[in-house]
PDB file of N, CA, C and O in Angstrom:
ATOM      1  N   UNK J   1      43.816  63.296 141.392  1.00  0.00           N
ATOM      2  CA  UNK J   1      43.166  63.434 140.028  1.00  0.00           C
ATOM      3  C   UNK J   1      43.245  64.887 139.347  1.00  0.00           C
ATOM      4  O   UNK J   1      43.471  65.939 140.113  1.00  0.00           O
ATOM      5  N   UNK J   2      43.590  64.607 137.916  1.00  0.00           N
ATOM      6  CA  UNK J   2      43.887  65.777 137.312  1.00  0.00           C
ATOM      7  C   UNK J   2      42.546  66.043 136.087  1.00  0.00           C
ATOM      8  O   UNK J   2      42.049  64.921 135.934  1.00  0.00           O
ATOM      9  N   UNK J   3      42.538  67.042 135.684  1.00  0.00           N
ATOM     10  CA  UNK J   3      41.373  67.765 134.428  1.00  0.00           C
ATOM     11  C   UNK J   3      42.116  67.750 133.561  1.00  0.00           C
ATOM     12  O   UNK J   3      43.239  68.107 133.234  1.00  0.00           O
ATOM     13  N   UNK J   4      41.469  66.945 132.021  1.00  0.00           N
ATOM     14  CA  UNK J   4      42.366  66.999 130.813  1.00  0.00           C
ATOM     15  C   UNK J   4      40.993  67.738 130.250  1.00  0.00           C
ATOM     16  O   UNK J   4      39.988  67.447 130.259  1.00  0.00           O
ATOM     17  N   UNK J   5      41.235  68.019 128.826  1.00  0.00           N
ATOM     18  CA  UNK J   5      40.523  68.436 127.882  1.00  0.00           C
ATOM     19  C   UNK J   5      40.507  67.378 126.541  1.00  0.00           C
ATOM     20  O   UNK J   5      41.966  67.473 126.308  1.00  0.00           O
ATOM     21  N   UNK J   6      39.539  67.124 126.157  1.00  0.00           N
ATOM     22  CA  UNK J   6      39.703  66.425 124.815  1.00  0.00           C
ATOM     23  C   UNK J   6      38.829  66.491 123.657  1.00  0.00           C
ATOM     24  O   UNK J   6      37.825  67.280 123.956  1.00  0.00           O
ATOM     25  N   UNK J   7      39.289  66.646 122.372  1.00  0.00           N
ATOM     26  CA  UNK J   7      38.224  66.798 121.179  1.00  0.00           C
ATOM     27  C   UNK J   7      37.507  65.396 120.902  1.00  0.00           C
ATOM     28  O   UNK J   7      38.138  64.377 120.461  1.00  0.00           O
ATOM     29  N   UNK J   8      36.387  65.724 120.784  1.00  0.00           N
ATOM     30  CA  UNK J   8      35.446  64.349 120.461  1.00  0.00           C
ATOM     31  C   UNK J   8      34.480  64.927 119.795  1.00  0.00           C
ATOM     32  O   UNK J   8      34.034  65.949 119.550  1.00  0.00           O
ATOM     33  N   UNK J   9      33.627  63.745 119.113  1.00  0.00           N
ATOM     34  CA  UNK J   9      32.642  64.070 118.060  1.00  0.00           C
ATOM     35  C   UNK J   9      31.350  64.829 119.139  1.00  0.00           C
ATOM     36  O   UNK J   9      31.616  64.400 120.257  1.00  0.00           O
ATOM     37  N   UNK J  10      30.630  65.238 118.530  1.00  0.00           N
ATOM     38  CA  UNK J  10      29.111  65.650 119.292  1.00  0.00           C
ATOM     39  C   UNK J  10      28.734  64.829 119.747  1.00  0.00           C
ATOM     40  O   UNK J  10      28.663  63.777 119.317  1.00  0.00           O
ATOM     41  N   UNK J  11      28.155  64.948 120.977  1.00  0.00           N
ATOM     42  CA  UNK J  11      27.206  64.093 121.625  1.00  0.00           C
ATOM     43  C   UNK J  11      28.140  62.719 122.212  1.00  0.00           C
ATOM     44  O   UNK J  11      27.625  61.435 122.255  1.00  0.00           O
ATOM     45  N   UNK J  12      29.432  62.850 122.460  1.00  0.00           N
ATOM     46  CA  UNK J  12      30.429  61.994 122.593  1.00  0.00           C
ATOM     47  C   UNK J  12      30.269  61.166 124.260  1.00  0.00           C
ATOM     48  O   UNK J  12      29.400  61.946 124.688  1.00  0.00           O
ATOM     49  N   UNK J  13      30.457  60.056 124.375  1.00  0.00           N
ATOM     50  CA  UNK J  13      30.197  59.328 125.531  1.00  0.00           C
ATOM     51  C   UNK J  13      31.512  59.056 126.745  1.00  0.00           C
ATOM     52  O   UNK J  13      32.711  59.206 125.771  1.00  0.00           O
ATOM     53  N   UNK J  14      31.169  58.921 127.685  1.00  0.00           N
ATOM     54  CA  UNK J  14      32.645  58.290 128.475  1.00  0.00           C
ATOM     55  C   UNK J  14      33.248  57.611 128.101  1.00  0.00           C
ATOM     56  O   UNK J  14      34.474  57.918 127.880  1.00  0.00           O
ATOM     57  N   UNK J  15      32.548  56.364 127.467  1.00  0.00           N
ATOM     58  CA  UNK J  15      33.072  55.429 126.794  1.00  0.00           C
ATOM     59  C   UNK J  15      33.946  55.521 125.744  1.00  0.00           C
ATOM     60  O   UNK J  15      35.239  54.813 125.341  1.00  0.00           O
ATOM     61  N   UNK J  16      33.156  56.225 124.811  1.00  0.00           N
ATOM     62  CA  UNK J  16      34.042  56.607 123.562  1.00  0.00           C
ATOM     63  C   UNK J  16      35.091  57.593 124.056  1.00  0.00           C
ATOM     64  O   UNK J  16      36.517  57.289 123.464  1.00  0.00           O
ATOM     65  N   UNK J  17      35.255  58.322 124.825  1.00  0.00           N
ATOM     66  CA  UNK J  17      36.684  59.204 125.293  1.00  0.00           C
ATOM     67  C   UNK J  17      37.528  58.246 125.814  1.00  0.00           C
ATOM     68  O   UNK J  17      38.681  58.306 125.544  1.00  0.00           O
ATOM     69  N   UNK J  18      37.259  57.253 126.704  1.00  0.00           N
ATOM     70  CA  UNK J  18      38.276  56.432 127.384  1.00  0.00           C
ATOM     71  C   UNK J  18      38.496  55.392 126.104  1.00  0.00           C
ATOM     72  O   UNK J  18      40.096  55.371 125.990  1.00  0.00           O
ATOM     73  N   UNK J  19      38.004  54.920 125.149  1.00  0.00           N
ATOM     74  CA  UNK J  19      38.394  54.047 124.115  1.00  0.00           C
ATOM     75  C   UNK J  19      39.446  55.154 123.032  1.00  0.00           C
ATOM     76  O   UNK J  19      40.739  54.774 122.855  1.00  0.00           O
ATOM     77  N   UNK J  20      39.239  56.487 123.008  1.00  0.00           N
ATOM     78  CA  UNK J  20      39.920  57.521 122.100  1.00  0.00           C
ATOM     79  C   UNK J  20      41.446  57.500 122.653  1.00  0.00           C
ATOM     80  O   UNK J  20      42.157  57.636 121.973  1.00  0.00           O
ATOM     81  N   UNK J  21      41.167  57.701 124.400  1.00  0.00           N
ATOM     82  CA  UNK J  21      42.698  58.038 125.070  1.00  0.00           C
ATOM     83  C   UNK J  21      43.246  56.662 125.177  1.00  0.00           C
ATOM     84  O   UNK J  21      44.237  56.735 125.731  1.00  0.00           O
ATOM     85  N   UNK J  22      42.505  55.585 125.066  1.00  0.00           N
ATOM     86  CA  UNK J  22      43.183  54.358 125.559  1.00  0.00           C
ATOM     87  C   UNK J  22      43.326  54.186 127.078  1.00  0.00           C
ATOM     88  O   UNK J  22      44.316  53.476 127.519  1.00  0.00           O
ATOM     89  N   UNK J  23      42.372  54.695 127.884  1.00  0.00           N
ATOM     90  CA  UNK J  23      42.257  54.573 129.379  1.00  0.00           C
ATOM     91  C   UNK J  23      41.244  53.683 129.714  1.00  0.00           C
ATOM     92  O   UNK J  23      40.518  53.799 129.370  1.00  0.00           O
ATOM     93  N   UNK J  24      41.724  52.829 130.509  1.00  0.00           N
ATOM     94  CA  UNK J  24      41.127  52.013 131.544  1.00  0.00           C
ATOM     95  C   UNK J  24      40.177  52.778 132.602  1.00  0.00           C
ATOM     96  O   UNK J  24      40.648  53.743 133.080  1.00  0.00           O
ATOM     97  N   UNK J  25      39.150  52.262 132.707  1.00  0.00           N
ATOM     98  CA  UNK J  25      38.252  52.739 133.944  1.00  0.00           C
ATOM     99  C   UNK J  25      38.932  53.044 134.978  1.00  0.00           C
ATOM    100  O   UNK J  25      38.496  53.921 136.064  1.00  0.00           O
ATOM    101  N   UNK J  26      39.933  52.256 135.582  1.00  0.00           N
ATOM    102  CA  UNK J  26      40.755  52.753 136.886  1.00  0.00           C
ATOM    103  C   UNK J  26      41.558  53.876 137.059  1.00  0.00           C
ATOM    104  O   UNK J  26      41.778  54.523 137.906  1.00  0.00           O
ATOM    105  N   UNK J  27      41.701  54.224 135.558  1.00  0.00           N
ATOM    106  CA  UNK J  27      42.422  55.647 135.380  1.00  0.00           C
ATOM    107  C   UNK J  27      41.735  56.787 135.161  1.00  0.00           C
ATOM    108  O   UNK J  27      41.842  57.927 135.227  1.00  0.00           O
ATOM    109  N   UNK J  28      40.295  56.686 135.369  1.00  0.00           N
ATOM    110  CA  UNK J  28      39.260  57.958 135.115  1.00  0.00           C
ATOM    111  C   UNK J  28      38.219  57.657 136.126  1.00  0.00           C
ATOM    112  O   UNK J  28      37.801  56.800 136.516  1.00  0.00           O
ATOM    113  N   UNK J  29      38.163  59.210 136.359  1.00  0.00           N
ATOM    114  CA  UNK J  29      37.143  59.390 137.450  1.00  0.00           C
ATOM    115  C   UNK J  29      35.671  59.107 136.843  1.00  0.00           C
ATOM    116  O   UNK J  29      35.131  60.218 136.278  1.00  0.00           O
ATOM    117  N   UNK J  30      35.083  58.105 136.740  1.00  0.00           N
ATOM    118  CA  UNK J  30      33.655  57.643 136.074  1.00  0.00           C
ATOM    119  C   UNK J  30      32.589  58.377 136.561  1.00  0.00           C
ATOM    120  O   UNK J  30      31.689  58.762 136.189  1.00  0.00           O
ATOM    121  N   UNK J  31      32.625  58.583 138.048  1.00  0.00           N
ATOM    122  CA  UNK J  31      31.831  59.377 138.837  1.00  0.00           C
ATOM    123  C   UNK J  31      31.689  60.492 138.278  1.00  0.00           C
ATOM    124  O   UNK J  31      30.459  61.266 138.213  1.00  0.00           O
ATOM    125  N   UNK J  32      32.623  61.372 138.251  1.00  0.00           N
ATOM    126  CA  UNK J  32      32.793  62.893 137.236  1.00  0.00           C
ATOM    127  C   UNK J  32      32.208  62.477 135.927  1.00  0.00           C
ATOM    128  O   UNK J  32      31.510  63.772 135.699  1.00  0.00           O
ATOM    129  N   UNK J  33      32.489  61.478 135.104  1.00  0.00           N
ATOM    130  CA  UNK J  33      32.223  61.736 133.856  1.00  0.00           C
ATOM    131  C   UNK J  33      32.936  62.370 132.864  1.00  0.00           C
ATOM    132  O   UNK J  33      33.649  62.918 132.772  1.00  0.00           O
ATOM    133  N   UNK J  34      32.151  62.464 131.815  1.00  0.00           N
ATOM    134  CA  UNK J  34      32.646  63.357 130.789  1.00  0.00           C
ATOM    135  C   UNK J  34      31.755  64.554 130.703  1.00  0.00           C
ATOM    136  O   UNK J  34      30.472  64.643 130.368  1.00  0.00           O
ATOM    137  N   UNK J  35      32.437  65.758 130.924  1.00  0.00           N
ATOM    138  CA  UNK J  35      31.658  67.136 130.844  1.00  0.00           C
ATOM    139  C   UNK J  35      31.896  67.750 129.775  1.00  0.00           C
ATOM    140  O   UNK J  35      32.986  68.113 129.503  1.00  0.00           O
ATOM    141  N   UNK J  36      30.415  68.215 129.324  1.00  0.00           N
ATOM    142  CA  UNK J  36      30.462  68.846 127.946  1.00  0.00           C
ATOM    143  C   UNK J  36      31.081  70.502 128.399  1.00  0.00           C
ATOM    144  O   UNK J  36      30.442  71.009 129.006  1.00  0.00           O
ATOM    145  N   UNK J  37      32.492  70.904 127.596  1.00  0.00           N
ATOM    146  CA  UNK J  37      33.057  72.084 128.083  1.00  0.00           C
ATOM    147  C   UNK J  37      32.200  73.364 126.767  1.00  0.00           C
ATOM    148  O   UNK J  37      31.691  74.175 126.838  1.00  0.00           O
ATOM    149  N   UNK J  38      32.335  72.887 125.588  1.00  0.00           N
ATOM    150  CA  UNK J  38      31.735  73.163 124.264  1.00  0.00           C
ATOM    151  C   UNK J  38      31.673  72.185 123.333  1.00  0.00           C
ATOM    152  O   UNK J  38      32.170  71.787 122.460  1.00  0.00           O
ATOM    153  N   UNK J  39      30.190  71.540 123.384  1.00  0.00           N
ATOM    154  CA  UNK J  39      30.193  70.451 122.651  1.00  0.00           C
ATOM    155  C   UNK J  39      30.000  70.803 121.157  1.00  0.00           C
ATOM    156  O   UNK J  39      30.012  69.858 120.325  1.00  0.00           O
ATOM    157  N   UNK J  40      29.305  71.960 120.580  1.00  0.00           N
ATOM    158  CA  UNK J  40      29.365  72.084 119.287  1.00  0.00           C
ATOM    159  C   UNK J  40      30.879  72.063 118.648  1.00  0.00           C
ATOM    160  O   UNK J  40      30.843  71.688 117.508  1.00  0.00           O
ATOM    161  N   UNK J  41      31.861  72.159 119.597  1.00  0.00           N
ATOM    162  CA  UNK J  41      32.787  72.240 119.119  1.00  0.00           C
ATOM    163  C   UNK J  41      33.827  70.929 119.568  1.00  0.00           C
ATOM    164  O   UNK J  41      35.081  70.575 118.989  1.00  0.00           O
ATOM    165  N   UNK J  42      33.409  69.958 120.112  1.00  0.00           N
ATOM    166  CA  UNK J  42      33.802  68.925 120.453  1.00  0.00           C
ATOM    167  C   UNK J  42      34.554  68.876 121.776  1.00  0.00           C
ATOM    168  O   UNK J  42      35.683  67.986 121.755  1.00  0.00           O
ATOM    169  N   UNK J  43      34.375  69.420 122.335  1.00  0.00           N
ATOM    170  CA  UNK J  43      35.494  70.064 123.496  1.00  0.00           C
ATOM    171  C   UNK J  43      34.703  69.642 125.048  1.00  0.00           C
ATOM    172  O   UNK J  43      33.600  69.929 125.128  1.00  0.00           O
ATOM    173  N   UNK J  44      35.488  68.478 125.463  1.00  0.00           N
ATOM    174  CA  UNK J  44      35.056  67.915 126.943  1.00  0.00           C
ATOM    175  C   UNK J  44      35.795  67.868 127.749  1.00  0.00           C
ATOM    176  O   UNK J  44      37.348  67.569 127.697  1.00  0.00           O
ATOM    177  N   UNK J  45      35.724  67.800 129.106  1.00  0.00           N
ATOM    178  CA  UNK J  45      36.372  67.900 130.093  1.00  0.00           C
ATOM    179  C   UNK J  45      36.235  66.264 130.758  1.00  0.00           C
ATOM    180  O   UNK J  45      35.163  65.754 130.759  1.00  0.00           O
ATOM    181  N   UNK J  46      37.457  65.769 131.345  1.00  0.00           N
ATOM    182  CA  UNK J  46      37.510  64.382 131.757  1.00  0.00           C
ATOM    183  C   UNK J  46      38.736  64.344 133.202  1.00  0.00           C
ATOM    184  O   UNK J  46      39.744  65.105 133.007  1.00  0.00           O
ATOM    185  N   UNK J  47      38.357  63.705 134.181  1.00  0.00           N
ATOM    186  CA  UNK J  47      39.137  63.564 135.367  1.00  0.00           C
ATOM    187  C   UNK J  47      40.087  62.308 135.090  1.00  0.00           C
ATOM    188  O   UNK J  47      39.410  61.400 134.692  1.00  0.00           O
ATOM    189  N   UNK J  48      41.121  62.334 135.405  1.00  0.00           N
ATOM    190  CA  UNK J  48      41.948  61.330 135.389  1.00  0.00           C
ATOM    191  C   UNK J  48      43.191  61.335 135.917  1.00  0.00           C
ATOM    192  O   UNK J  48      43.483  62.362 136.701  1.00  0.00           O
ATOM    193  N   UNK J  49      43.614  60.039 136.456  1.00  0.00           N
ATOM    194  CA  UNK J  49      44.976  60.195 137.405  1.00  0.00           C
ATOM    195  C   UNK J  49      46.289  60.419 136.550  1.00  0.00           C
ATOM    196  O   UNK J  49      45.901  61.101 135.544  1.00  0.00           O
ATOM    197  N   UNK J  50      47.243  61.067 137.616  1.00  0.00           N
ATOM    198  CA  UNK J  50      48.349  62.072 136.944  1.00  0.00           C
ATOM    199  C   UNK J  50      49.063  60.716 136.180  1.00  0.00           C
ATOM    200  O   UNK J  50      49.388  61.634 135.180  1.00  0.00           O
ATOM    201  N   UNK J  51      49.182  59.863 136.280  1.00  0.00           N
ATOM    202  CA  UNK J  51      49.622  58.948 135.457  1.00  0.00           C
ATOM    203  C   UNK J  51      49.113  58.946 134.036  1.00  0.00           C
ATOM    204  O   UNK J  51      49.982  58.798 132.885  1.00  0.00           O
ATOM    205  N   UNK J  52      47.976  58.961 133.998  1.00  0.00           N
ATOM    206  CA  UNK J  52      47.109  58.749 132.457  1.00  0.00           C
ATOM    207  C   UNK J  52      47.540  60.062 131.780  1.00  0.00           C
ATOM    208  O   UNK J  52      47.400  59.844 130.843  1.00  0.00           O
ATOM    209  N   UNK J  53      47.357  61.247 132.689  1.00  0.00           N
ATOM    210  CA  UNK J  53      47.617  62.572 132.118  1.00  0.00           C
ATOM    211  C   UNK J  53      48.711  62.907 131.593  1.00  0.00           C
ATOM    212  O   UNK J  53      48.783  63.341 130.667  1.00  0.00           O
ATOM    213  N   UNK J  54      49.828  62.342 132.213  1.00  0.00           N
ATOM    214  CA  UNK J  54      51.143  62.320 131.778  1.00  0.00           C
ATOM    215  C   UNK J  54      51.133  61.317 130.412  1.00  0.00           C
ATOM    216  O   UNK J  54      52.060  61.998 129.207  1.00  0.00           O
ATOM    217  N   UNK J  55      50.379  60.253 129.898  1.00  0.00           N
ATOM    218  CA  UNK J  55      50.561  59.378 128.692  1.00  0.00           C
ATOM    219  C   UNK J  55      49.681  59.867 127.724  1.00  0.00           C
ATOM    220  O   UNK J  55      49.938  59.476 126.449  1.00  0.00           O
ATOM    221  N   UNK J  56      48.705  60.872 127.948  1.00  0.00           N
ATOM    222  CA  UNK J  56      47.826  61.287 126.950  1.00  0.00           C
ATOM    223  C   UNK J  56      48.375  61.766 125.836  1.00  0.00           C
ATOM    224  O   UNK J  56      49.021  63.044 125.972  1.00  0.00           O
ATOM    225  N   UNK J  57      47.940  61.840 124.760  1.00  0.00           N
ATOM    226  CA  UNK J  57      48.881  61.983 123.504  1.00  0.00           C
ATOM    227  C   UNK J  57      48.275  63.642 123.466  1.00  0.00           C
ATOM    228  O   UNK J  57      46.858  63.747 123.132  1.00  0.00           O
ATOM    229  N   UNK J  58      49.227  64.306 123.223  1.00  0.00           N
ATOM    230  CA  UNK J  58      48.603  65.837 123.110  1.00  0.00           C
ATOM    231  C   UNK J  58      48.116  66.397 121.933  1.00  0.00           C
ATOM    232  O   UNK J  58      47.172  67.229 122.164  1.00  0.00           O
ATOM    233  N   UNK J  59      47.805  65.388 120.796  1.00  0.00           N
ATOM    234  CA  UNK J  59      46.820  65.329 119.748  1.00  0.00           C
ATOM    235  C   UNK J  59      45.538  65.034 120.006  1.00  0.00           C
ATOM    236  O   UNK J  59      44.699  65.607 119.378  1.00  0.00           O
ATOM    237  N   UNK J  60      45.510  64.305 120.994  1.00  0.00           N
ATOM    238  CA  UNK J  60      44.069  63.841 121.453  1.00  0.00           C
ATOM    239  C   UNK J  60      43.486  64.651 122.783  1.00  0.00           C
ATOM    240  O   UNK J  60      42.270  64.582 122.466  1.00  0.00           O
ATOM    241  N   UNK J  61      44.216  65.347 123.519  1.00  0.00           N
ATOM    242  CA  UNK J  61      43.674  66.098 124.495  1.00  0.00           C
ATOM    243  C   UNK J  61      44.942  67.322 124.963  1.00  0.00           C
ATOM    244  O   UNK J  61      46.076  66.974 124.562  1.00  0.00           O
ATOM    245  N   UNK J  62      44.224  68.063 125.623  1.00  0.00           N
ATOM    246  CA  UNK J  62      45.118  69.263 126.331  1.00  0.00           C
ATOM    247  C   UNK J  62      45.188  69.019 127.812  1.00  0.00           C
ATOM    248  O   UNK J  62      44.089  68.573 128.462  1.00  0.00           O
ATOM    249  N   UNK J  63      46.020  69.395 128.567  1.00  0.00           N
ATOM    250  CA  UNK J  63      46.178  69.412 130.173  1.00  0.00           C
ATOM    251  C   UNK J  63      47.716  68.775 130.325  1.00  0.00           C
ATOM    252  O   UNK J  63      48.335  68.591 129.638  1.00  0.00           O
ATOM    253  N   UNK J  64      47.705  68.542 131.735  1.00  0.00           N
ATOM    254  CA  UNK J  64      46.797  68.387 132.679  1.00  0.00           C
ATOM    255  C   UNK J  64      46.506  69.434 133.264  1.00  0.00           C
ATOM    256  O   UNK J  64      47.272  70.771 133.289  1.00  0.00           O
ATOM    257  N   UNK J  65      45.302  69.840 133.826  1.00  0.00           N
ATOM    258  CA  UNK J  65      44.911  71.228 134.695  1.00  0.00           C
ATOM    259  C   UNK J  65      44.599  70.717 135.764  1.00  0.00           C
ATOM    260  O   UNK J  65      44.020  69.691 136.334  1.00  0.00           O
ATOM    261  N   UNK J  66      44.911  71.831 136.845  1.00  0.00           N
ATOM    262  CA  UNK J  66      44.801  71.510 138.244  1.00  0.00           C
ATOM    263  C   UNK J  66      43.288  71.555 138.445  1.00  0.00           C
ATOM    264  O   UNK J  66      42.466  71.854 138.105  1.00  0.00           O
ATOM    265  N   UNK J  67      42.716  70.745 139.398  1.00  0.00           N
ATOM    266  CA  UNK J  67      41.385  70.600 140.081  1.00  0.00           C
ATOM    267  C   UNK J  67      41.216  70.636 141.598  1.00  0.00           C
ATOM    268  O   UNK J  67      41.108  69.812 142.172  1.00  0.00           O
ATOM    269  N   UNK J  68      41.478  71.528 142.276  1.00  0.00           N
ATOM    270  CA  UNK J  68      41.466  71.993 143.576  1.00  0.00           C
ATOM    271  C   UNK J  68      40.327  71.819 144.165  1.00  0.00           C
ATOM    272  O   UNK J  68      38.959  72.174 143.482  1.00  0.00           O
ATOM    273  N   UNK J  69      40.275  71.366 145.372  1.00  0.00           N
ATOM    274  CA  UNK J  69      39.084  71.287 146.153  1.00  0.00           C
ATOM    275  C   UNK J  69      38.345  72.395 146.196  1.00  0.00           C
ATOM    276  O   UNK J  69      38.842  73.292 146.663  1.00  0.00           O
ATOM    277  N   UNK J  70      37.014  72.686 145.982  1.00  0.00           N
ATOM    278  CA  UNK J  70      36.309  73.745 146.544  1.00  0.00           C
ATOM    279  C   UNK J  70      35.684  73.647 147.706  1.00  0.00           C
ATOM    280  O   UNK J  70      34.808  72.834 148.007  1.00  0.00           O
ATOM    281  N   UNK J  71      36.127  74.369 148.713  1.00  0.00           N
ATOM    282  CA  UNK J  71      35.736  74.230 150.107  1.00  0.00           C
ATOM    283  C   UNK J  71      35.092  75.800 150.472  1.00  0.00           C
ATOM    284  O   UNK J  71      35.916  76.668 149.743  1.00  0.00           O
ATOM    285  N   UNK J  72      34.336  75.813 151.772  1.00  0.00           N
ATOM    286  CA  UNK J  72      34.099  77.469 151.854  1.00  0.00           C
ATOM    287  C   UNK J  72      35.301  78.030 152.691  1.00  0.00           C
ATOM    288  O   UNK J  72      35.951  77.293 153.366  1.00  0.00           O
ATOM    289  N   UNK J  73      35.009  79.282 152.647  1.00  0.00           N
ATOM    290  CA  UNK J  73      36.196  80.153 153.248  1.00  0.00           C
ATOM    291  C   UNK J  73      35.582  80.599 154.559  1.00  0.00           C
ATOM    292  O   UNK J  73      34.990  81.254 154.511  1.00  0.00           O
ATOM    293  N   UNK J  74      36.385  80.269 155.718  1.00  0.00           N
ATOM    294  CA  UNK J  74      35.943  80.596 156.922  1.00  0.00           C
ATOM    295  C   UNK J  74      34.834  79.787 157.856  1.00  0.00           C
ATOM    296  O   UNK J  74      34.361  78.948 157.022  1.00  0.00           O
ATOM    297  N   UNK J  75      34.302  79.877 159.117  1.00  0.00           N
ATOM    298  CA  UNK J  75      33.561  79.337 159.369  1.00  0.00           C
ATOM    299  C   UNK J  75      32.041  79.638 158.756  1.00  0.00           C
ATOM    300  O   UNK J  75      31.868  80.648 158.190  1.00  0.00           O
ATOM    301  N   UNK J  76      31.165  78.484 158.938  1.00  0.00           N
ATOM    302  CA  UNK J  76      29.896  78.682 158.122  1.00  0.00           C
ATOM    303  C   UNK J  76      29.107  79.633 159.015  1.00  0.00           C
ATOM    304  O   UNK J  76      29.035  80.393 160.206  1.00  0.00           O
ATOM    305  N   UNK J  77      28.197  80.626 158.342  1.00  0.00           N
ATOM    306  CA  UNK J  77      27.603  81.433 159.050  1.00  0.00           C
ATOM    307  C   UNK J  77      25.581  81.206 158.841  1.00  0.00           C
ATOM    308  O   UNK J  77      25.395  80.268 158.379  1.00  0.00           O
TER     309      UNK J  77
END
């Protein structure tokens, strides 16, 4: 999955973001949810499939951005 950013009204919900972008639940990481990046400016993050990221209208969202797995470096201490 990839990250995209979207501009929505303050206090937006995941359902509103999906409707705004025209994305079904199968193409959105609903467990990740809609993450407020700067809610005062209406900027939120959303994880979507690669196919969905390619279809998002550039005026509705930005990205895609990489979402690498964060893992520890080296053996646990």
